Amino acid sequence: MFPLDQLRTLLAVVDEGTFDAAAAVLHVTPSAVSQRVKALEQGTGRVLLLRTKPARLTESGQVVVRLARQLAQLDRDARVELGMAHSGEPATLPIAVNADSLATWFLPVLTGVPAELRICFELHREDQDHTTTLLREGLVMAAVTSSPDPVQGCSVSPLGGMRYLPVASPGFVARWLDRPLRKAVGEVPVVVFDRHDDLQDRFARALTRGRDAGPLRHLVPSSEGFVDAVVAGLGWGLVPAAQAAPRLESGTLVLLDPRRAIDVPLYWQQWKLDSPALAATAAAVAEAAKEALDRR
Amino acid sequence: MFPLDQLRTLLAVVDEGTFDAAAAVLHVTPSAVSQRVKALEQGTGRVLLLRTKPARLTESGQVVVRLARQLAQLDRDARVELGMAHSGEPATLPIAVNADSLATWFLPVLTGVPAELRICFELHREDQDHTTTLLREGLVMAAVTSSPDPVQGCSVSPLGGMRYLPVASPGFVARWLDRPLRKAVGEVPVVVFDRHDDLQDRFARALTRGRDAGPLRHLVPSSEGFVDAVVAGLGWGLVPAAQAAPRLESGTLVLLDPRRAIDVPLYWQQWKLDSPALAATAAAVAEAAKEALDRR
């Protein structure tokens, strides 16, 4: 077994980013932090941390950090079962969630987990396909992700599909769409989440057999900001059905194609770990997803 | 003068992340991309790019990329003035904006810029104090930031203060706050944006003369998700006044301390560049900020 204080120190460096910040959190000197990390590296016979700013894990470091987090979680779980929860730290559950889920259906999860488990949620906004990196590096214990490929040591279960509808504001339609979107696409402005968002291009290609959404694109990397930009008439775009519905009803958005939508399948990936906190969260996620996502 | 095709190639590699992706965008072979970057490095006598994935700029590379973007912007501006805009690419204006501004007052900026300038906004969500890096590396031409220190080659102007109010849900108050927040802080759950968000801790320290907001913290890194989490009763938190006001009125949020708020001063930083597109955007930002932010 690796000494717990060394593992805890490595975790603190990774979480806080620097030896100095880790020292502040642990209430020890930076040189003590440095010594413990060095001792852990001697014990494992591997370099675990690149001394960059912020410090970065080597591949061996990732393995050790994952172990450290699993040990910490099991330790906390045991304390809760023993009724010792209040004597220890609250359980922190780091989870990666994609931006649109965070803005739409994910929130009930946070209130759906029994309060007596004393879980603190540490949500990370998924940076696209970055989630698997976060899981592999041990920075999160679970993730809502669009990737069905399990990260090593993780289990995967499907949550259902998130439906996106092609919409625009009535003003945008009046100004730009005197012909069907199928003909106009590529020449009219479009709103896109960020450089990695290919939903609009996929939709355009399906509509036109090959052309993408064109060069007139605004990038608005915020889920609510994206909808607001479409409502303001900056461009057309694909909006999650949950966000589009009330605006279609009130007439601030118009559906551009009633027969086409894009369904993005979502998955829950989590470490294979027998932890009540993680199990309760997974159950709450499945419950919320059942309400909000399409299952077929 | 550096050859424009070489500068454009360097930009494409930085924007797309890899030589292969740059080649696809430029419709040339990856080896042509590699040759042009090498030629530019020979011409400048410096290594400009680290061949990592994604490729990273050296300090010299940052200088050259900034130059390349400025040249591209001036070129586009001249085309627009000459009435040639439609023959060329639309002008892309990369801007970094902090998450709370993006979710509250920033949107009118996008519709406030004259359409004939044909500007495509490429917004980057500021990752905390990361904005200055984005400016320095030439990835954005302007930024809404909390830092008053100008990046080299940039001008800074104050936009006003964004006011944050300490709030919680009525249910949270009933369950956790049988005594004043001043006494309870540190022992009751709090919602925090991410690891870098120190607003709640600053507020707690001001209230208690030194104690921070405590270990029971949920991290919710989405501006709307943050408000929703506070409304759902997950914890208390500091919410932008614009987002808090309607919820205080409807009673879904309660103000925890009518005499204390936190004002975060915001600044506009932009490259010193005589560009009509940039000037029009700066004017729209100043206008929107005047409406939405506190000036004193």
Coordinates of C-alpha atoms in Angstrom, one line a residue:
Chain A
M1 CA 0.0 0.0 0.0
F2 CA 1.2 3.5 -0.8
P3 CA 1.2 5.8 2.2
L4 CA -2.0 7.8 2.4
D5 CA -0.4 11.1 3.1
Q6 CA 1.7 10.8 0.0
L7 CA -1.4 9.9 -2.1
R8 CA -3.4 12.8 -0.6
T9 CA -0.5 15.2 -1.4
L10 CA -0.3 14.0 -5.0
L11 CA -4.1 14.6 -5.3
A12 CA -3.8 18.1 -3.8
V13 CA -1.1 19.0 -6.3
V14 CA -3.2 17.8 -9.2
D15 CA -6.4 19.5 -8.0
E16 CA -4.8 22.8 -7.0
G17 CA -2.3 22.9 -9.9
T18 CA 0.9 23.9 -8.1
F19 CA 3.0 22.7 -5.2
D20 CA 2.5 26.0 -3.4
A21 CA -1.3 25.9 -3.7
A22 CA -1.3 22.3 -2.5
A23 CA 0.8 23.2 0.4
A24 CA -1.7 26.0 1.4
V25 CA -4.6 23.6 1.2
L26 CA -2.8 20.9 3.2
H27 CA -1.4 23.3 5.8
V28 CA 2.2 22.2 5.2
T29 CA 5.2 23.8 3.6
P30 CA 5.8 23.6 -0.2
S31 CA 9.0 21.7 0.5
A32 CA 7.0 19.0 2.5
V33 CA 4.7 18.7 -0.6
S34 CA 7.7 18.3 -2.8
Q35 CA 9.3 15.7 -0.5
R36 CA 6.1 13.6 -0.3
V37 CA 5.7 13.6 -4.1
K38 CA 9.3 12.6 -4.5
A39 CA 8.9 9.8 -2.0
L40 CA 5.9 8.5 -3.8
E41 CA 7.9 8.6 -7.0
Q42 CA 10.7 6.7 -5.4
G43 CA 8.1 4.2 -4.0
T44 CA 6.6 3.6 -7.4
G45 CA 9.8 3.8 -9.3
R46 CA 8.1 6.2 -11.8
V47 CA 8.0 9.9 -12.5
L48 CA 4.4 10.8 -11.6
L49 CA 4.3 14.6 -12.2
L50 CA 5.7 16.9 -14.8
R51 CA 6.8 20.0 -12.9
T52 CA 5.0 22.4 -15.2
K53 CA 2.5 25.1 -14.3
P54 CA 0.0 23.7 -13.7
A55 CA 1.7 20.4 -12.8
R56 CA 0.7 17.7 -15.2
L57 CA 0.4 13.9 -14.6
T58 CA 2.5 11.4 -16.5
E59 CA 0.7 8.2 -17.5
S60 CA 1.9 6.5 -14.4
G61 CA 0.7 9.5 -12.4
Q62 CA -2.7 9.1 -13.9
V63 CA -2.9 5.5 -12.6
V64 CA -1.8 6.5 -9.1
V65 CA -4.2 9.5 -9.0
R66 CA -7.1 7.2 -10.0
L67 CA -6.1 4.8 -7.2
A68 CA -5.9 7.7 -4.7
R69 CA -9.3 9.0 -5.6
Q70 CA -10.9 5.5 -5.3
L71 CA -9.3 5.0 -1.9
A72 CA -10.5 8.4 -0.7
Q73 CA -14.0 7.6 -1.9
L74 CA -14.1 4.2 -0.3
D75 CA -12.7 5.7 2.9
R76 CA -15.5 8.3 2.9
D77 CA -18.2 5.8 2.1
A78 CA -17.1 3.6 5.1
R79 CA -17.2 6.7 7.3
V80 CA -20.7 7.5 6.2
E81 CA -21.9 3.9 6.8
L82 CA -20.3 4.0 10.2
G83 CA -22.2 7.2 11.0
M84 CA -18.9 9.1 11.2
A85 CA -19.7 11.4 8.2
H86 CA -19.8 14.5 10.2
S87 CA -16.4 13.9 11.7
G88 CA -14.8 13.7 8.2
E89 CA -14.7 15.8 5.1
P90 CA -17.9 15.7 2.9
A91 CA -17.6 13.4 -0.1
T92 CA -16.7 15.3 -3.2
L93 CA -17.9 13.7 -6.4
P94 CA -16.2 15.2 -9.5
I95 CA -18.4 14.6 -12.6
A96 CA -18.0 15.9 -16.2
V97 CA -21.2 17.0 -17.9
N98 CA -21.6 18.3 -21.4
A99 CA -22.8 21.9 -21.6
D100 CA -26.2 21.3 -23.1
S101 CA -27.1 18.7 -20.5
L102 CA -25.9 21.0 -17.7
A103 CA -28.2 23.7 -19.1
T104 CA -31.2 21.5 -19.5
W105 CA -32.0 18.1 -17.8
F106 CA -29.0 17.5 -15.5
L107 CA -30.0 19.8 -12.5
P108 CA -32.6 17.5 -10.9
V109 CA -29.8 15.0 -10.4
L110 CA -28.2 17.3 -7.9
T111 CA -31.3 17.5 -5.7
G112 CA -32.3 13.8 -6.4
V113 CA -29.4 12.3 -4.3
P114 CA -30.3 11.7 -0.6
A115 CA -28.9 14.5 1.5
E116 CA -27.7 12.2 4.2
L117 CA -25.0 11.0 1.9
R118 CA -23.5 14.5 2.3
I119 CA -22.2 14.5 -1.3
C120 CA -20.6 17.7 -2.7
F121 CA -20.9 17.8 -6.5
E122 CA -18.0 19.1 -8.4
L123 CA -19.3 19.5 -11.9
H124 CA -16.9 20.0 -14.8
R125 CA -18.3 21.4 -18.0
E126 CA -17.3 18.9 -20.7
D127 CA -15.0 20.4 -23.3
Q128 CA -16.3 18.3 -26.1
D129 CA -14.5 15.0 -26.4
H130 CA -12.3 16.0 -23.5
T131 CA -14.4 14.0 -21.1
T132 CA -12.6 10.7 -21.7
T133 CA -9.3 12.5 -20.9
L134 CA -10.8 13.7 -17.6
L135 CA -11.9 10.2 -16.8
R136 CA -8.6 8.6 -17.8
E137 CA -6.6 11.1 -15.8
G138 CA -8.7 10.5 -12.8
L139 CA -9.9 14.1 -12.6
V140 CA -13.6 13.0 -12.6
M141 CA -15.2 9.8 -11.3
A142 CA -18.1 9.8 -13.8
A143 CA -19.2 11.6 -16.9
V144 CA -22.2 12.4 -19.1
T145 CA -20.7 12.0 -22.5
S146 CA -21.5 11.4 -26.2
S147 CA -18.8 8.7 -26.4
P148 CA -20.0 5.1 -26.1
D149 CA -16.4 3.8 -25.9
P150 CA -15.6 2.9 -22.3
V151 CA -12.4 4.4 -20.7
Q152 CA -10.3 1.7 -19.1
G153 CA -11.7 0.8 -15.7
C154 CA -15.0 2.4 -16.4
S155 CA -18.5 1.1 -17.1
V156 CA -20.9 2.6 -19.7
S157 CA -24.6 2.8 -19.9
P158 CA -26.8 4.6 -22.4
L159 CA -28.9 7.4 -21.1
G160 CA -31.0 8.2 -24.2
G161 CA -30.9 10.7 -27.0
M162 CA -30.9 14.5 -26.7
R163 CA -33.0 15.9 -29.6
Y164 CA -31.9 19.1 -31.4
L165 CA -34.4 21.1 -33.5
P166 CA -33.4 23.4 -36.4
V167 CA -34.8 26.8 -35.5
A168 CA -34.5 30.6 -36.2
S169 CA -36.3 33.8 -35.2
P170 CA -39.2 35.0 -37.2
G171 CA -37.2 38.2 -38.0
F172 CA -34.3 36.0 -39.3
V173 CA -36.7 34.0 -41.5
A174 CA -38.2 37.2 -43.0
R175 CA -34.8 38.7 -43.7
W176 CA -32.8 35.7 -44.9
L177 CA -35.1 32.9 -45.8
D178 CA -37.2 33.9 -48.9
R179 CA -36.4 30.4 -50.1
P180 CA -36.3 27.0 -48.3
L181 CA -33.4 26.5 -45.9
R182 CA -32.3 23.6 -48.1
K183 CA -31.4 26.1 -50.9
A184 CA -30.2 29.0 -48.6
V185 CA -28.0 27.0 -46.3
G186 CA -24.3 27.9 -46.7
E187 CA -25.2 31.5 -47.7
V188 CA -27.1 32.6 -44.6
P189 CA -25.6 33.2 -41.1
V190 CA -25.6 30.3 -38.6
V191 CA -24.9 30.1 -34.9
V192 CA -22.5 27.5 -33.8
F193 CA -21.4 26.6 -30.2
D194 CA -17.7 26.4 -30.8
R195 CA -15.1 25.2 -33.2
H196 CA -15.8 21.6 -32.3
D197 CA -19.6 21.8 -32.7
D198 CA -20.5 20.0 -36.0
L199 CA -24.2 19.7 -35.4
Q200 CA -25.1 22.5 -37.8
D201 CA -22.8 21.2 -40.5
R202 CA -24.1 17.7 -40.1
F203 CA -27.7 19.0 -40.5
A204 CA -26.7 21.2 -43.5
R205 CA -25.0 18.2 -45.2
A206 CA -28.0 16.0 -44.6
L207 CA -30.3 18.7 -46.1
T208 CA -28.1 19.5 -49.1
R209 CA -26.3 16.3 -49.7
G210 CA -22.9 17.6 -49.0
R211 CA -22.7 21.3 -48.4
D212 CA -21.8 22.5 -44.9
A213 CA -23.4 25.4 -43.0
G214 CA -21.1 28.0 -44.7
P215 CA -18.6 30.6 -43.6
L216 CA -21.1 33.1 -42.1
R217 CA -21.0 31.6 -38.6
H218 CA -21.1 33.1 -35.1
L219 CA -19.5 31.1 -32.3
V220 CA -21.4 31.4 -29.0
P221 CA -20.0 28.9 -26.5
S222 CA -22.7 29.1 -23.8
S223 CA -25.8 27.0 -23.8
E224 CA -28.2 29.8 -22.9
G225 CA -26.2 32.4 -24.9
F226 CA -26.6 30.1 -27.9
V227 CA -30.4 30.1 -27.7
D228 CA -30.5 33.8 -27.0
A229 CA -28.3 34.5 -30.1
V230 CA -30.7 32.5 -32.2
V231 CA -33.7 34.3 -30.7
A232 CA -32.0 37.6 -31.4
G233 CA -31.8 36.7 -35.1
L234 CA -28.1 36.3 -35.4
G235 CA -28.4 33.0 -37.3
W236 CA -30.2 29.7 -37.5
G237 CA -29.1 26.9 -35.3
L238 CA -29.9 23.5 -33.7
V239 CA -31.3 24.0 -30.2
P240 CA -32.1 21.3 -27.7
A241 CA -35.9 20.5 -27.9
A242 CA -36.3 21.4 -24.2
Q243 CA -35.0 24.9 -24.7
A244 CA -36.8 25.3 -28.1
A245 CA -40.3 24.2 -27.0
P246 CA -41.4 27.2 -24.9
R247 CA -40.0 29.6 -27.5
L248 CA -41.7 27.8 -30.4
E249 CA -44.9 28.0 -28.4
S250 CA -44.5 31.8 -27.7
G251 CA -43.5 32.4 -31.3
T252 CA -40.0 33.8 -30.6
L253 CA -38.6 30.9 -32.5
V254 CA -39.8 29.1 -35.7
L255 CA -39.2 25.5 -36.6
L256 CA -37.3 25.4 -40.0
D257 CA -37.9 21.8 -40.9
P258 CA -40.6 19.8 -39.1
R259 CA -39.4 16.5 -40.4
R260 CA -35.7 16.7 -39.5
A261 CA -34.0 16.7 -36.2
I262 CA -30.7 15.5 -34.9
D263 CA -30.6 13.0 -32.0
V264 CA -27.3 12.9 -30.0
P265 CA -27.1 9.8 -27.9
L266 CA -25.7 10.3 -24.4
Y267 CA -23.9 7.9 -22.1
W268 CA -23.1 7.6 -18.4
Q269 CA -19.5 6.5 -17.8
Q270 CA -18.3 5.8 -14.3
W271 CA -15.4 4.1 -12.5
K272 CA -16.1 0.5 -11.6
L273 CA -16.2 1.2 -7.9
D274 CA -18.6 -0.1 -5.3
S275 CA -19.4 3.3 -3.7
P276 CA -22.9 4.2 -2.3
A277 CA -22.3 7.8 -3.2
L278 CA -21.5 7.0 -6.8
A279 CA -24.3 4.4 -7.0
A280 CA -26.9 7.0 -5.7
T281 CA -25.7 9.5 -8.2
A282 CA -25.9 7.1 -11.1
A283 CA -29.4 6.2 -10.1
A284 CA -30.4 9.9 -9.9
V285 CA -28.8 10.5 -13.4
A286 CA -30.7 7.5 -14.9
E287 CA -34.0 8.8 -13.3
A288 CA -33.5 12.3 -14.7
A289 CA -32.5 11.0 -18.1
K290 CA -35.5 8.8 -18.3
E291 CA -37.7 11.9 -17.8
A292 CA -35.9 14.2 -20.2
L293 CA -34.2 12.1 -22.9
D294 CA -35.6 10.0 -25.8
R295 CA -35.2 6.3 -25.4
R296 CA -35.7 3.9 -28.2
Chain B
M1 CA 7.2 41.6 -45.1
F2 CA 6.5 37.9 -44.4
P3 CA 4.8 36.1 -47.3
L4 CA 1.0 36.1 -46.7
D5 CA 0.5 32.5 -47.6
Q6 CA 3.0 31.5 -44.9
L7 CA 1.3 33.7 -42.3
R8 CA -2.2 32.3 -43.3
T9 CA -0.8 28.8 -43.0
L10 CA 0.5 29.4 -39.5
L11 CA -2.8 30.9 -38.5
A12 CA -4.7 27.9 -39.8
V13 CA -2.4 25.5 -37.8
V14 CA -3.0 27.4 -34.6
D15 CA -6.8 27.7 -35.2
E16 CA -7.3 24.1 -36.3
G17 CA -4.8 22.6 -33.9
T18 CA -2.9 20.2 -36.3
F19 CA -1.1 20.3 -39.6
D20 CA -3.6 17.8 -41.1
A21 CA -6.6 19.9 -40.0
A22 CA -5.0 23.1 -41.3
A23 CA -4.3 21.3 -44.6
A24 CA -7.9 20.3 -45.0
V25 CA -9.1 23.9 -44.3
L26 CA -6.5 25.4 -46.8
H27 CA -7.2 22.7 -49.4
V28 CA -3.5 21.8 -49.6
T29 CA -1.5 18.8 -48.5
P30 CA -0.2 18.4 -45.0
S31 CA 3.4 18.5 -46.4
A32 CA 2.7 21.9 -48.0
V33 CA 1.6 23.1 -44.6
S34 CA 4.7 21.8 -43.0
Q35 CA 6.9 23.4 -45.7
R36 CA 5.3 26.8 -45.3
V37 CA 5.7 26.8 -41.6
K38 CA 9.3 25.7 -41.9
A39 CA 9.9 28.5 -44.5
L40 CA 8.4 31.0 -42.1
E41 CA 10.6 29.8 -39.3
Q42 CA 13.6 30.1 -41.6
G43 CA 12.6 33.6 -42.6
T44 CA 12.2 34.7 -39.0
G45 CA 15.1 32.7 -37.7
R46 CA 13.0 31.4 -34.8
V47 CA 11.1 28.3 -33.9
L48 CA 7.4 29.4 -34.1
L49 CA 5.5 26.2 -33.4
L50 CA 6.0 23.3 -31.0
R51 CA 4.9 20.2 -32.9
T52 CA 2.7 19.0 -30.1
K53 CA -1.0 17.9 -30.5
P54 CA -2.5 20.4 -30.6
A55 CA 0.4 22.5 -31.9
R56 CA 1.5 25.2 -29.5
L57 CA 3.1 28.6 -30.2
T58 CA 6.5 29.6 -28.9
E59 CA 6.8 33.2 -27.7
S60 CA 8.1 34.2 -31.1
G61 CA 5.2 32.3 -32.7
Q62 CA 2.8 34.4 -30.6
V63 CA 4.3 37.6 -32.0
V64 CA 4.0 36.4 -35.6
V65 CA 0.4 35.1 -35.1
R66 CA -0.6 38.4 -33.7
L67 CA 0.9 40.2 -36.7
A68 CA -0.8 37.7 -39.0
R69 CA -4.2 38.4 -37.5
Q70 CA -3.8 42.1 -37.6
L71 CA -2.8 41.9 -41.2
A72 CA -5.8 39.8 -42.0
Q73 CA -8.1 42.2 -40.2
L74 CA -6.7 45.2 -42.0
D75 CA -7.0 43.4 -45.3
R76 CA -10.7 42.6 -44.7
D77 CA -11.4 46.1 -43.5
A78 CA -10.0 47.5 -46.7
R79 CA -12.1 45.1 -48.8
V80 CA -15.3 46.2 -46.9
E81 CA -14.4 49.9 -47.5
L82 CA -13.8 49.2 -51.1
G83 CA -17.2 47.5 -51.3
M84 CA -15.5 44.1 -52.1
A85 CA -16.7 42.4 -48.9
H86 CA -18.9 39.9 -50.6
S87 CA -16.0 38.7 -52.8
G88 CA -13.9 37.8 -49.7
E89 CA -14.4 35.9 -46.5
P90 CA -16.6 37.5 -43.8
A91 CA -14.5 39.2 -41.1
T92 CA -14.1 36.9 -38.1
L93 CA -13.7 38.7 -34.8
P94 CA -12.5 36.4 -32.0
I95 CA -13.4 37.8 -28.6
A96 CA -13.0 36.3 -25.1
V97 CA -15.9 37.0 -22.7
N98 CA -16.3 35.9 -19.1
A99 CA -19.1 33.4 -18.5
D100 CA -21.4 35.7 -16.4
S101 CA -21.2 38.5 -19.0
L102 CA -22.0 36.1 -21.8
A103 CA -25.1 34.9 -19.8
T104 CA -26.3 38.4 -18.9
W105 CA -25.4 41.7 -20.6
F106 CA -23.2 40.8 -23.5
L107 CA -25.7 39.6 -26.1
P108 CA -27.0 43.0 -27.3
V109 CA -23.4 43.6 -28.5
L110 CA -23.8 41.0 -31.2
T111 CA -26.9 42.6 -32.6
G112 CA -25.6 46.1 -32.0
V113 CA -22.9 46.0 -34.6
P114 CA -24.0 47.2 -38.1
A115 CA -24.8 44.2 -40.3
E116 CA -23.1 45.8 -43.4
L117 CA -19.7 45.2 -41.7
R118 CA -20.4 41.5 -42.1
I119 CA -18.7 40.5 -38.9
C120 CA -18.8 36.9 -37.7
F121 CA -18.3 36.8 -33.9
E122 CA -16.2 34.0 -32.5
L123 CA -16.8 34.2 -28.8
H124 CA -14.5 32.3 -26.4
R125 CA -15.8 31.7 -22.9
E126 CA -13.1 33.1 -20.7
D127 CA -11.6 30.5 -18.5
Q128 CA -11.0 32.8 -15.5
D129 CA -7.7 34.7 -15.8
H130 CA -6.9 32.8 -19.0
T131 CA -8.1 35.7 -21.1
T132 CA -4.8 37.5 -21.0
T133 CA -3.1 34.4 -22.3
L134 CA -5.6 34.3 -25.2
L135 CA -4.9 37.9 -26.0
R136 CA -1.1 37.5 -25.7
E137 CA -1.1 34.4 -27.9
G138 CA -3.2 36.2 -30.5
L139 CA -6.1 33.8 -30.3
V140 CA -8.5 36.6 -29.6
M141 CA -8.4 40.3 -30.7
A142 CA -10.3 41.6 -27.7
A143 CA -11.7 40.5 -24.3
V144 CA -14.1 41.4 -21.6
T145 CA -12.0 40.6 -18.5
S146 CA -11.6 41.4 -14.9
S147 CA -8.0 42.3 -15.3
P148 CA -7.1 46.0 -15.6
D149 CA -3.5 45.2 -16.6
P150 CA -3.0 45.7 -20.3
V151 CA -1.5 42.9 -22.3
Q152 CA 1.4 44.2 -24.4
G153 CA 0.1 45.9 -27.6
C154 CA -3.5 46.2 -26.1
S155 CA -5.5 49.1 -24.8
V156 CA -7.7 48.9 -21.8
S157 CA -10.9 50.7 -20.9
P158 CA -13.2 50.2 -17.8
L159 CA -16.7 49.0 -18.6
G160 CA -18.2 49.3 -15.1
G161 CA -18.9 46.9 -12.2
M162 CA -20.9 43.7 -12.3
R163 CA -22.9 43.4 -9.1
Y164 CA -23.3 40.1 -7.3
L165 CA -25.9 39.6 -4.6
P166 CA -25.9 36.9 -1.8
V167 CA -29.0 34.8 -2.3
A168 CA -30.6 31.5 -1.4
S169 CA -33.9 29.7 -1.9
P170 CA -36.6 30.1 0.7
G171 CA -36.4 26.3 1.3
F172 CA -32.6 26.6 1.9
V173 CA -33.2 29.4 4.4
A174 CA -35.8 27.4 6.3
R175 CA -33.7 24.3 6.4
W176 CA -30.2 25.7 7.1
L177 CA -30.4 29.3 8.3
D178 CA -32.0 29.3 11.7
R179 CA -29.3 31.8 12.6
P180 CA -27.8 34.7 10.6
L181 CA -25.6 33.8 7.6
R182 CA -22.7 35.5 9.4
K183 CA -22.8 32.7 12.1
A184 CA -23.7 29.8 9.8
V185 CA -21.3 30.5 7.0
G186 CA -18.7 27.7 6.7
E187 CA -21.1 25.1 8.0
V188 CA -23.9 25.3 5.4
P189 CA -23.7 24.3 1.8
V190 CA -22.6 26.9 -0.8
V191 CA -22.6 26.9 -4.6
V192 CA -19.4 27.9 -6.3
F193 CA -18.8 28.3 -10.1
D194 CA -15.5 26.4 -10.3
R195 CA -12.2 26.0 -8.4
H196 CA -11.1 29.5 -9.4
D197 CA -14.3 31.2 -8.2
D198 CA -13.4 33.0 -5.0
L199 CA -16.5 35.3 -4.8
Q200 CA -18.3 33.2 -2.2
D201 CA -15.1 32.9 -0.1
R202 CA -14.4 36.7 -0.3
F203 CA -18.0 37.4 0.8
A204 CA -17.7 34.9 3.7
R205 CA -14.4 36.4 4.8
A206 CA -15.8 39.9 4.8
L207 CA -18.8 38.7 6.7
T208 CA -17.0 36.7 9.4
R209 CA -13.6 38.5 9.4
G210 CA -11.6 35.6 8.1
R211 CA -13.5 32.3 7.7
D212 CA -14.1 31.1 4.1
A213 CA -17.3 29.6 2.7
G214 CA -16.4 26.1 4.1
P215 CA -16.0 22.6 2.8
L216 CA -19.7 21.9 1.8
R217 CA -19.4 23.3 -1.7
H218 CA -21.0 22.3 -5.0
L219 CA -19.2 23.3 -8.1
V220 CA -21.5 24.2 -11.0
P221 CA -19.5 25.7 -13.9
S222 CA -22.4 27.1 -15.9
S223 CA -23.9 30.6 -15.4
E224 CA -27.5 29.5 -15.8
G225 CA -26.8 26.2 -14.0
F226 CA -25.4 28.1 -11.1
V227 CA -28.5 30.2 -10.6
D228 CA -30.7 27.1 -11.1
A229 CA -28.7 25.2 -8.4
V230 CA -29.2 28.1 -5.9
V231 CA -32.9 28.2 -6.8
A232 CA -33.1 24.4 -6.3
G233 CA -31.8 24.9 -2.7
L234 CA -28.4 23.3 -3.2
G235 CA -26.6 26.1 -1.4
W236 CA -26.3 29.8 -1.0
G237 CA -24.3 31.8 -3.6
L238 CA -23.5 35.1 -5.2
V239 CA -25.6 35.6 -8.2
P240 CA -25.4 38.5 -10.8
A241 CA -28.0 41.2 -9.9
A242 CA -29.5 40.9 -13.4
Q243 CA -30.2 37.2 -12.9
A244 CA -31.2 37.5 -9.2
A245 CA -33.7 40.4 -9.7
P246 CA -36.6 38.6 -11.3
R247 CA -36.2 35.7 -9.0
L248 CA -36.1 37.9 -5.9
E249 CA -39.3 39.5 -7.2
S250 CA -41.1 36.2 -7.7
G251 CA -39.9 34.9 -4.4
T252 CA -37.9 31.9 -5.7
L253 CA -34.8 33.6 -4.2
V254 CA -34.3 35.5 -1.0
L255 CA -31.7 38.2 -0.4
L256 CA -29.4 37.1 2.5
D257 CA -27.9 40.4 3.3
P258 CA -29.4 43.6 2.0
R259 CA -26.4 45.7 2.9
R260 CA -23.6 43.7 1.3
A261 CA -22.9 42.9 -2.3
I262 CA -19.7 42.3 -4.3
D263 CA -18.9 44.5 -7.3
V264 CA -16.5 43.0 -9.9
P265 CA -15.0 45.6 -12.2
L266 CA -14.9 44.6 -15.8
Y267 CA -12.6 45.9 -18.5
W268 CA -12.4 45.9 -22.3
Q269 CA -9.0 45.0 -23.7
Q270 CA -8.3 45.1 -27.4
W271 CA -5.4 45.2 -29.8
K272 CA -4.3 48.6 -30.8
L273 CA -5.4 48.4 -34.3
D274 CA -7.2 50.9 -36.5
S275 CA -10.0 48.6 -37.6
P276 CA -13.6 49.7 -38.3
A277 CA -14.9 46.2 -37.3
L278 CA -13.0 46.3 -34.0
A279 CA -14.0 49.9 -33.4
A280 CA -17.7 49.2 -34.1
T281 CA -17.6 46.2 -31.7
A282 CA -15.9 48.2 -29.0
A283 CA -18.6 50.9 -29.3
A284 CA -21.4 48.3 -29.1
V285 CA -19.7 46.8 -26.0
A286 CA -19.4 50.2 -24.3
E287 CA -23.0 50.9 -25.1
A288 CA -24.3 47.6 -23.7
A289 CA -22.1 47.9 -20.6
K290 CA -23.4 51.4 -20.0
E291 CA -26.9 50.0 -19.9
A292 CA -26.1 47.0 -17.8
L293 CA -23.2 47.7 -15.5
D294 CA -22.7 50.0 -12.6
R295 CA -20.5 53.0 -13.2
R296 CA -19.1 55.1 -10.5

